[in-house]
mmCIF file of C-alpha atoms in Angstrom:
data_model
loop_
_atom_site.group_PDB
_atom_site.id
_atom_site.type_symbol
_atom_site.label_atom_id
_atom_site.label_comp_id
_atom_site.label_asym_id
_atom_site.label_seq_id
_atom_site.Cartn_x
_atom_site.Cartn_y
_atom_site.Cartn_z
ATOM 1 C CA UNK A 9 -91.561 -34.117 -62.475
ATOM 2 C CA UNK A 10 -93.258 -32.611 -59.705
ATOM 3 C CA UNK A 11 -91.576 -29.400 -58.251
ATOM 4 C CA UNK A 12 -91.157 -30.282 -54.418
ATOM 5 C CA UNK A 13 -91.352 -27.670 -51.713
ATOM 6 C CA UNK A 14 -90.257 -27.748 -48.027
ATOM 7 C CA UNK A 15 -93.180 -26.080 -46.245
ATOM 8 C CA UNK A 16 -94.014 -28.466 -42.992
ATOM 9 C CA UNK A 17 -91.753 -31.163 -41.540
ATOM 10 C CA UNK A 18 -93.822 -33.587 -43.201
ATOM 11 C CA UNK A 19 -92.744 -32.757 -46.676
ATOM 12 C CA UNK A 20 -90.174 -35.454 -46.332
ATOM 13 C CA UNK A 21 -90.921 -38.649 -45.766
ATOM 14 C CA UNK A 22 -88.886 -40.659 -43.012
ATOM 15 C CA UNK A 23 -86.803 -41.972 -45.961
ATOM 16 C CA UNK A 24 -86.513 -38.323 -47.073
ATOM 17 C CA UNK A 25 -85.719 -36.813 -44.039
ATOM 18 C CA UNK A 26 -82.702 -39.775 -43.639
ATOM 19 C CA UNK A 27 -81.753 -38.589 -47.302
ATOM 20 C CA UNK A 28 -81.419 -34.683 -46.348
ATOM 21 C CA UNK A 29 -79.613 -35.219 -42.690
ATOM 22 C CA UNK A 30 -76.911 -37.959 -44.265
ATOM 23 C CA UNK A 31 -76.388 -34.912 -46.866
ATOM 24 C CA UNK A 32 -76.315 -31.970 -44.642
ATOM 25 C CA UNK A 33 -73.359 -34.063 -42.854
ATOM 26 C CA UNK A 34 -71.437 -34.820 -45.989
ATOM 27 C CA UNK A 35 -71.291 -31.297 -46.693
ATOM 28 C CA UNK A 36 -70.582 -30.509 -43.151
ATOM 29 C CA UNK A 37 -67.344 -32.579 -43.823
ATOM 30 C CA UNK A 38 -66.941 -31.375 -47.253
ATOM 31 C CA UNK A 39 -68.377 -27.657 -47.853
ATOM 32 C CA UNK A 40 -68.081 -27.595 -51.328
ATOM 33 C CA UNK A 41 -68.223 -30.644 -53.055
ATOM 34 C CA UNK A 42 -71.977 -29.976 -54.229
ATOM 35 C CA UNK A 43 -72.155 -26.316 -56.481
ATOM 36 C CA UNK A 44 -75.559 -27.025 -57.278
ATOM 37 C CA UNK A 45 -76.379 -22.984 -57.902
ATOM 38 C CA UNK A 46 -73.123 -22.768 -59.939
ATOM 39 C CA UNK A 47 -73.600 -20.524 -62.517
ATOM 40 C CA UNK A 48 -74.174 -18.668 -60.512
ATOM 41 C CA UNK A 49 -78.030 -19.026 -59.794
ATOM 42 C CA UNK A 50 -80.059 -16.450 -57.931
ATOM 43 C CA UNK A 51 -81.889 -17.425 -54.933
ATOM 44 C CA UNK A 52 -84.816 -15.115 -53.573
ATOM 45 C CA UNK A 53 -84.777 -14.981 -49.688
ATOM 46 C CA UNK A 54 -87.494 -12.696 -48.144
ATOM 47 C CA UNK A 55 -87.888 -11.736 -44.808
ATOM 48 C CA UNK A 56 -91.012 -10.678 -43.522
ATOM 49 C CA UNK A 57 -89.598 -11.176 -40.031
ATOM 50 C CA UNK A 58 -85.804 -9.787 -38.978
ATOM 51 C CA UNK A 59 -83.351 -12.532 -38.327
ATOM 52 C CA UNK A 60 -80.015 -13.139 -37.752
ATOM 53 C CA UNK A 61 -78.991 -17.006 -38.079
ATOM 54 C CA UNK A 62 -81.739 -17.793 -40.990
ATOM 55 C CA UNK A 63 -80.424 -15.004 -42.920
ATOM 56 C CA UNK A 64 -76.623 -15.768 -42.455
ATOM 57 C CA UNK A 65 -77.084 -19.188 -42.733
ATOM 58 C CA UNK A 66 -78.985 -18.968 -45.943
ATOM 59 C CA UNK A 67 -77.359 -16.346 -47.665
ATOM 60 C CA UNK A 68 -74.062 -18.379 -46.665
ATOM 61 C CA UNK A 69 -75.398 -21.690 -48.099
ATOM 62 C CA UNK A 70 -76.410 -19.985 -51.324
ATOM 63 C CA UNK A 71 -73.067 -18.770 -51.734
ATOM 64 C CA UNK A 72 -71.410 -21.796 -50.736
ATOM 65 C CA UNK A 73 -73.318 -23.988 -53.554
ATOM 66 C CA UNK A 74 -72.342 -21.704 -56.205
ATOM 67 C CA UNK A 75 -75.171 -19.285 -56.023
ATOM 68 C CA UNK A 76 -75.909 -15.671 -55.290
ATOM 69 C CA UNK A 77 -78.826 -14.542 -52.632
ATOM 70 C CA UNK A 78 -80.529 -12.267 -53.315
ATOM 71 C CA UNK A 79 -81.567 -10.966 -49.871
ATOM 72 C CA UNK A 80 -85.123 -8.826 -49.270
ATOM 73 C CA UNK A 81 -85.686 -7.302 -46.338
ATOM 74 C CA UNK A 82 -89.155 -6.337 -44.456
ATOM 75 C CA UNK A 83 -90.494 -3.557 -45.958
ATOM 76 C CA UNK A 84 -88.274 -3.816 -49.507
ATOM 77 C CA UNK A 85 -90.782 -5.865 -51.910
ATOM 78 C CA UNK A 86 -94.600 -5.485 -52.755
ATOM 79 C CA UNK A 87 -95.077 -8.986 -52.010
ATOM 80 C CA UNK A 88 -98.930 -9.611 -50.672
ATOM 81 C CA UNK A 89 -99.891 -5.935 -50.464
ATOM 82 C CA UNK A 90 -98.971 -4.081 -53.851
ATOM 83 C CA UNK A 91 -98.593 -7.677 -55.766
ATOM 84 C CA UNK A 92 -100.496 -10.957 -55.079
ATOM 85 C CA UNK A 93 -98.872 -13.984 -53.787
ATOM 86 C CA UNK A 94 -99.415 -15.819 -57.022
ATOM 87 C CA UNK A 95 -98.288 -13.119 -59.203
ATOM 88 C CA UNK A 96 -94.839 -12.675 -57.315
ATOM 89 C CA UNK A 97 -94.907 -16.624 -57.911
ATOM 90 C CA UNK A 98 -95.173 -16.306 -61.371
ATOM 91 C CA UNK A 99 -92.326 -13.653 -62.487
ATOM 92 C CA UNK A 100 -89.808 -14.890 -59.457
ATOM 93 C CA UNK A 101 -89.845 -19.049 -60.939
ATOM 94 C CA UNK A 102 -88.927 -17.127 -64.379
ATOM 95 C CA UNK A 103 -85.469 -15.631 -62.838
ATOM 96 C CA UNK A 104 -84.579 -17.242 -59.181
ATOM 97 C CA UNK A 105 -83.911 -21.252 -58.809
ATOM 98 C CA UNK A 106 -85.381 -21.214 -55.157
ATOM 99 C CA UNK A 107 -87.598 -18.989 -53.345
ATOM 100 C CA UNK A 108 -87.091 -19.013 -49.678
ATOM 101 C CA UNK A 109 -89.772 -17.170 -47.290
ATOM 102 C CA UNK A 110 -89.697 -16.174 -43.586
ATOM 103 C CA UNK A 111 -93.058 -14.767 -42.861
ATOM 104 C CA UNK A 112 -96.066 -14.670 -40.674
ATOM 105 C CA UNK A 113 -99.052 -16.482 -42.011
ATOM 106 C CA UNK A 114 -98.419 -20.340 -43.242
ATOM 107 C CA UNK A 115 -101.302 -19.657 -45.941
ATOM 108 C CA UNK A 116 -98.936 -17.483 -47.866
ATOM 109 C CA UNK A 117 -96.463 -19.835 -48.266
ATOM 110 C CA UNK A 118 -98.883 -22.410 -49.513
ATOM 111 C CA UNK A 119 -100.279 -20.161 -51.835
ATOM 112 C CA UNK A 120 -96.445 -19.089 -53.249
ATOM 113 C CA UNK A 121 -95.958 -22.678 -53.511
ATOM 114 C CA UNK A 122 -99.256 -23.477 -55.576
ATOM 115 C CA UNK A 123 -98.181 -21.004 -58.067
ATOM 116 C CA UNK A 124 -94.286 -21.592 -58.074
ATOM 117 C CA UNK A 125 -92.289 -23.536 -60.790
ATOM 118 C CA UNK A 126 -89.392 -23.865 -58.315
ATOM 119 C CA UNK A 127 -88.959 -24.657 -54.814
ATOM 120 C CA UNK A 128 -90.074 -22.859 -51.798
ATOM 121 C CA UNK A 129 -88.613 -22.862 -48.633
ATOM 122 C CA UNK A 130 -90.321 -22.167 -45.301
ATOM 123 C CA UNK A 131 -87.813 -20.263 -43.622
ATOM 124 C CA UNK A 132 -90.375 -19.868 -40.698
ATOM 125 C CA UNK A 133 -93.738 -19.099 -39.922
ATOM 126 C CA UNK A 134 -96.202 -18.700 -37.436
ATOM 127 C CA UNK A 135 -97.162 -22.458 -37.363
ATOM 128 C CA UNK A 136 -93.771 -24.198 -38.355
ATOM 129 C CA UNK A 137 -89.994 -23.772 -38.314
ATOM 130 C CA UNK A 138 -88.997 -27.047 -40.056
ATOM 131 C CA UNK A 139 -85.852 -25.762 -41.153
ATOM 132 C CA UNK A 140 -84.455 -25.179 -37.527
ATOM 133 C CA UNK A 141 -85.577 -28.832 -36.998
ATOM 134 C CA UNK A 142 -83.460 -30.044 -39.649
ATOM 135 C CA UNK A 143 -80.698 -28.252 -37.994
ATOM 136 C CA UNK A 144 -81.412 -30.069 -34.413
ATOM 137 C CA UNK A 145 -81.853 -33.400 -35.865
ATOM 138 C CA UNK A 146 -78.378 -33.408 -37.567
ATOM 139 C CA UNK A 147 -77.047 -32.003 -34.183
ATOM 140 C CA UNK A 148 -78.821 -34.885 -32.424
ATOM 141 C CA UNK A 149 -77.602 -37.257 -34.609
ATOM 142 C CA UNK A 150 -73.827 -35.970 -34.398
ATOM 143 C CA UNK A 151 -74.060 -36.089 -30.332
ATOM 144 C CA UNK A 152 -76.086 -39.123 -30.077
ATOM 145 C CA UNK A 153 -75.285 -41.186 -32.906
ATOM 146 C CA UNK A 154 -79.039 -41.762 -34.003
ATOM 147 C CA UNK A 155 -82.873 -39.895 -33.675
ATOM 148 C CA UNK A 156 -84.498 -42.973 -33.903
ATOM 149 C CA UNK A 157 -85.757 -44.685 -30.116
ATOM 150 C CA UNK A 158 -84.274 -41.244 -28.730
ATOM 151 C CA UNK A 159 -86.466 -38.975 -26.586
ATOM 152 C CA UNK A 160 -86.771 -35.413 -26.801
ATOM 153 C CA UNK A 161 -88.346 -33.207 -23.744
ATOM 154 C CA UNK A 162 -89.752 -29.715 -24.979
ATOM 155 C CA UNK A 163 -90.597 -26.774 -22.494
ATOM 156 C CA UNK A 164 -92.419 -23.637 -22.350
ATOM 157 C CA UNK A 165 -94.875 -22.271 -24.840
ATOM 158 C CA UNK A 166 -96.004 -25.337 -26.367
ATOM 159 C CA UNK A 167 -98.595 -23.401 -28.709
ATOM 160 C CA UNK A 168 -95.794 -21.916 -31.167
ATOM 161 C CA UNK A 169 -94.252 -23.179 -34.183
ATOM 162 C CA UNK A 170 -91.166 -24.796 -32.478
ATOM 163 C CA UNK A 171 -93.245 -27.193 -30.250
ATOM 164 C CA UNK A 172 -95.255 -27.947 -33.513
ATOM 165 C CA UNK A 173 -91.901 -28.196 -35.599
ATOM 166 C CA UNK A 174 -90.850 -30.664 -32.734
ATOM 167 C CA UNK A 175 -93.715 -32.696 -32.374
ATOM 168 C CA UNK A 176 -93.650 -33.264 -36.212
ATOM 169 C CA UNK A 177 -89.944 -33.572 -37.251
ATOM 170 C CA UNK A 178 -89.400 -35.707 -33.604
ATOM 171 C CA UNK A 179 -92.012 -38.044 -34.689
ATOM 172 C CA UNK A 180 -90.816 -38.284 -38.267
ATOM 173 C CA UNK A 181 -86.899 -39.044 -37.505
ATOM 174 C CA UNK A 182 -88.499 -42.121 -35.043
ATOM 175 C CA UNK A 183 -88.084 -40.312 -31.619
ATOM 176 C CA UNK A 184 -90.337 -40.219 -28.560
ATOM 177 C CA UNK A 185 -91.558 -36.474 -28.520
ATOM 178 C CA UNK A 186 -92.907 -35.124 -25.246
ATOM 179 C CA UNK A 187 -93.897 -31.292 -25.008
ATOM 180 C CA UNK A 188 -94.780 -30.014 -21.743
ATOM 181 C CA UNK A 189 -96.782 -26.247 -21.621
ATOM 182 C CA UNK A 190 -99.185 -24.969 -19.173
ATOM 183 C CA UNK A 191 -102.778 -25.367 -20.305
ATOM 184 C CA UNK A 192 -104.291 -23.140 -22.994
ATOM 185 C CA UNK A 193 -100.456 -23.115 -24.106
ATOM 186 C CA UNK A 194 -100.269 -26.579 -25.942
ATOM 187 C CA UNK A 195 -100.324 -27.805 -29.614
ATOM 188 C CA UNK A 196 -103.555 -28.069 -31.351
ATOM 189 C CA UNK A 197 -105.234 -31.287 -31.890
ATOM 190 C CA UNK A 198 -104.599 -31.910 -35.999
ATOM 191 C CA UNK A 199 -100.867 -31.126 -35.152
ATOM 192 C CA UNK A 200 -100.813 -33.862 -32.078
ATOM 193 C CA UNK A 201 -102.886 -36.351 -34.609
ATOM 194 C CA UNK A 202 -100.696 -35.620 -37.656
ATOM 195 C CA UNK A 203 -97.255 -36.468 -34.977
ATOM 196 C CA UNK A 204 -98.802 -39.509 -34.202
ATOM 197 C CA UNK A 205 -99.842 -40.891 -37.868
ATOM 198 C CA UNK A 206 -95.905 -40.118 -39.116
ATOM 199 C CA UNK A 207 -94.902 -42.033 -35.386
ATOM 200 C CA UNK A 208 -97.037 -45.035 -35.823
ATOM 201 C CA UNK A 209 -94.525 -45.404 -39.235
ATOM 202 C CA UNK A 210 -91.349 -44.721 -37.575
ATOM 203 C CA UNK A 211 -92.264 -46.469 -34.091
ATOM 204 C CA UNK A 212 -91.773 -42.755 -32.663
ATOM 205 C CA UNK A 213 -94.360 -41.653 -29.623
ATOM 206 C CA UNK A 214 -95.685 -38.323 -29.034
ATOM 207 C CA UNK A 215 -96.637 -37.205 -25.231
ATOM 208 C CA UNK A 216 -98.224 -33.926 -24.557
ATOM 209 C CA UNK A 217 -98.678 -33.104 -21.273
ATOM 210 C CA UNK A 218 -98.868 -29.909 -18.722
ATOM 211 C CA UNK A 219 -96.510 -31.827 -16.277
ATOM 212 C CA UNK A 220 -92.757 -31.064 -16.708
ATOM 213 C CA UNK A 221 -91.508 -34.036 -15.039
ATOM 214 C CA UNK A 222 -93.567 -36.584 -17.020
ATOM 215 C CA UNK A 223 -91.547 -34.925 -20.025
ATOM 216 C CA UNK A 224 -88.358 -34.577 -18.766
ATOM 217 C CA UNK A 225 -87.901 -38.188 -17.294
ATOM 218 C CA UNK A 226 -84.803 -39.558 -18.806
ATOM 219 C CA UNK A 227 -85.113 -37.832 -21.429
ATOM 220 C CA UNK A 228 -82.167 -38.085 -24.160
ATOM 221 C CA UNK A 229 -82.576 -34.576 -25.415
ATOM 222 C CA UNK A 230 -84.225 -31.152 -23.894
ATOM 223 C CA UNK A 231 -85.452 -28.308 -25.687
ATOM 224 C CA UNK A 232 -86.916 -24.986 -25.071
ATOM 225 C CA UNK A 233 -87.513 -21.410 -26.693
ATOM 226 C CA UNK A 234 -88.068 -18.004 -25.825
ATOM 227 C CA UNK A 235 -91.172 -17.264 -24.313
ATOM 228 C CA UNK A 236 -91.680 -14.231 -25.598
ATOM 229 C CA UNK A 237 -91.596 -14.165 -29.582
ATOM 230 C CA UNK A 238 -91.636 -10.918 -31.717
ATOM 231 C CA UNK A 239 -95.279 -9.763 -31.457
ATOM 232 C CA UNK A 240 -95.957 -10.543 -27.920
ATOM 233 C CA UNK A 241 -93.717 -8.113 -26.307
ATOM 234 C CA UNK A 242 -97.007 -6.374 -24.631
ATOM 235 C CA UNK A 243 -97.591 -9.607 -23.091
ATOM 236 C CA UNK A 244 -94.018 -10.370 -21.602
ATOM 237 C CA UNK A 245 -94.895 -10.186 -17.757
ATOM 238 C CA UNK A 246 -97.951 -12.491 -18.625
ATOM 239 C CA UNK A 247 -95.770 -14.990 -20.118
ATOM 240 C CA UNK A 248 -93.163 -14.969 -17.889
ATOM 241 C CA UNK A 249 -95.407 -16.057 -14.960
ATOM 242 C CA UNK A 250 -97.035 -18.318 -17.057
ATOM 243 C CA UNK A 251 -94.312 -20.169 -18.131
ATOM 244 C CA UNK A 252 -92.051 -20.127 -14.975
ATOM 245 C CA UNK A 253 -92.502 -23.963 -14.231
ATOM 246 C CA UNK A 254 -91.592 -24.660 -17.196
ATOM 247 C CA UNK A 255 -88.074 -23.337 -17.179
ATOM 248 C CA UNK A 256 -84.663 -25.679 -18.418
ATOM 249 C CA UNK A 257 -82.642 -25.291 -15.426
ATOM 250 C CA UNK A 258 -80.270 -27.448 -13.412
ATOM 251 C CA UNK A 259 -83.198 -28.700 -11.430
ATOM 252 C CA UNK A 260 -84.821 -29.669 -14.403
ATOM 253 C CA UNK A 261 -81.592 -31.302 -16.267
ATOM 254 C CA UNK A 262 -81.123 -33.541 -13.154
ATOM 255 C CA UNK A 263 -84.789 -35.528 -14.555
ATOM 256 C CA UNK A 264 -83.302 -36.117 -17.756
ATOM 257 C CA UNK A 265 -80.988 -38.932 -18.327
ATOM 258 C CA UNK A 266 -77.461 -37.795 -17.241
ATOM 259 C CA UNK A 267 -75.615 -38.015 -20.787
ATOM 260 C CA UNK A 268 -78.601 -35.501 -22.022
ATOM 261 C CA UNK A 269 -78.050 -32.701 -24.233
ATOM 262 C CA UNK A 270 -79.713 -29.371 -24.222
ATOM 263 C CA UNK A 271 -81.335 -27.436 -27.553
ATOM 264 C CA UNK A 272 -82.267 -23.742 -28.063
ATOM 265 C CA UNK A 273 -82.788 -22.411 -31.676
ATOM 266 C CA UNK A 274 -81.832 -18.625 -30.214
ATOM 267 C CA UNK A 275 -82.073 -16.037 -29.269
ATOM 268 C CA UNK A 276 -81.861 -17.566 -25.659
ATOM 269 C CA UNK A 277 -82.622 -15.359 -22.879
ATOM 270 C CA UNK A 278 -80.639 -16.444 -19.664
ATOM 271 C CA UNK A 279 -82.439 -17.016 -16.558
ATOM 272 C CA UNK A 280 -85.825 -16.791 -18.245
ATOM 273 C CA UNK A 281 -86.710 -20.210 -20.489
ATOM 274 C CA UNK A 282 -83.008 -21.015 -20.136
ATOM 275 C CA UNK A 283 -80.313 -20.979 -16.988
ATOM 276 C CA UNK A 284 -77.139 -19.682 -17.882
ATOM 277 C CA UNK A 285 -75.173 -22.614 -16.107
ATOM 278 C CA UNK A 286 -77.058 -25.081 -18.757
ATOM 279 C CA UNK A 287 -77.220 -22.822 -21.842
ATOM 280 C CA UNK A 288 -73.142 -22.247 -21.261
ATOM 281 C CA UNK A 289 -72.722 -25.975 -19.256
ATOM 282 C CA UNK A 290 -71.139 -29.041 -20.594
ATOM 283 C CA UNK A 291 -74.585 -30.387 -21.835
ATOM 284 C CA UNK A 292 -75.073 -27.673 -23.953
ATOM 285 C CA UNK A 293 -74.873 -28.023 -27.997
ATOM 286 C CA UNK A 294 -76.746 -25.157 -28.677
ATOM 287 C CA UNK A 295 -73.608 -23.465 -31.237
ATOM 288 C CA UNK A 296 -73.227 -26.631 -32.764
ATOM 289 C CA UNK A 297 -77.028 -26.725 -33.227
ATOM 290 C CA UNK A 298 -76.625 -22.799 -34.820
ATOM 291 C CA UNK A 299 -73.822 -23.978 -36.808
ATOM 292 C CA UNK A 300 -76.272 -26.695 -38.227
ATOM 293 C CA UNK A 301 -78.388 -24.448 -39.573
ATOM 294 C CA UNK A 302 -76.006 -23.775 -42.697
ATOM 295 C CA UNK A 303 -75.289 -27.578 -43.370
ATOM 296 C CA UNK A 304 -78.703 -28.663 -43.010
ATOM 297 C CA UNK A 305 -80.137 -25.810 -45.378
ATOM 298 C CA UNK A 306 -77.348 -26.380 -47.708
ATOM 299 C CA UNK A 307 -78.766 -30.076 -48.386
ATOM 300 C CA UNK A 308 -82.096 -28.873 -48.096
ATOM 301 C CA UNK A 309 -82.062 -26.529 -51.018
ATOM 302 C CA UNK A 310 -79.239 -29.321 -52.991
ATOM 303 C CA UNK A 311 -81.757 -32.177 -52.483
ATOM 304 C CA UNK A 312 -84.903 -30.120 -53.577
ATOM 305 C CA UNK A 313 -83.526 -29.099 -56.866
ATOM 306 C CA UNK A 314 -82.431 -32.656 -57.766
ATOM 307 C CA UNK A 315 -85.866 -34.148 -56.820
ATOM 308 C CA UNK A 316 -87.597 -31.389 -58.682
ATOM 309 C CA UNK A 317 -85.659 -32.206 -61.754
ATOM 310 C CA UNK A 318 -83.991 -29.081 -61.631
ATOM 311 C CA UNK A 319 -80.578 -29.852 -60.968
ATOM 312 C CA UNK A 320 -77.598 -30.124 -63.413
ATOM 313 C CA UNK A 321 -76.330 -34.009 -63.868
ATOM 314 C CA UNK A 322 -73.504 -33.720 -61.705
ATOM 315 C CA UNK A 323 -75.727 -32.017 -59.188
ATOM 316 C CA UNK A 324 -77.660 -34.996 -59.188
ATOM 317 C CA UNK A 325 -75.058 -37.507 -59.541
ATOM 318 C CA UNK A 326 -73.305 -36.362 -56.708
ATOM 319 C CA UNK A 327 -76.261 -35.919 -54.094
ATOM 320 C CA UNK A 328 -77.421 -39.582 -55.162
ATOM 321 C CA UNK A 329 -73.944 -40.684 -54.074
ATOM 322 C CA UNK A 330 -73.903 -39.050 -50.791
ATOM 323 C CA UNK A 331 -77.427 -40.078 -49.627
ATOM 324 C CA UNK A 332 -77.133 -43.910 -51.146
#
């Protein structure tokens, strides 16, 4: 059986995405129903970038599945400098059941997966943030009933990993995904083409525009992200000006559907990319979204172990029953 990895939003087919989200809902309702890492087995969690939600959600999720998280902070390993990524993968596959990595270059994750006999999970790279999108889609399903046919508007830096993942995961979930940002900060053509390809299979749609009103018109979901990610602090003033027309505030929400919900992956800067009255208002589902990192990632880990042939018989029985 081929080992399954989760490096980008398109590493799950539409049907597999539905399975993972269904399993996430099951584990949210019954948190200890599946002990896929009982033993306890160990999961390696590498951080090249600092983190709050990713760190806690993976550590708590691994523990809830019966396993032991081994968290490696920035500067604490020889990964990628004193020891090659390939050699690290060959060593770790003999010691751990999962490798989770929050890093910079996406190519490092691809190299890790190429040489790993256990699932590798992208906990964020410069190009994609697929675990965040599992949480976001789970949140949309909880609040709007379904992702299929729903429209999602993303405003702000549309050339970052969150915009890429919204395009790909949203299209994979059958959504009408609208991405709005200024010229020079829009998704790469290859990302747009890949999203349109997946949308053709699911009945979704993709729009990339510089006009925030075009993206927002009647949208069911409104999302944004920080305008100043790690490593961009020196560009702060320039970026505040550049993205000023793409703020999610009351005026923006007035253009969305009356029952629209608001997403933000956090950390949020009130008064910058999103106003306080919106993120703290009745349409915000941001705190459910944050909690759902835990449930979505638990489901992903259990599902990957089963699909890779690395789970015990009881875990496989429970997972397949939950997603049937």
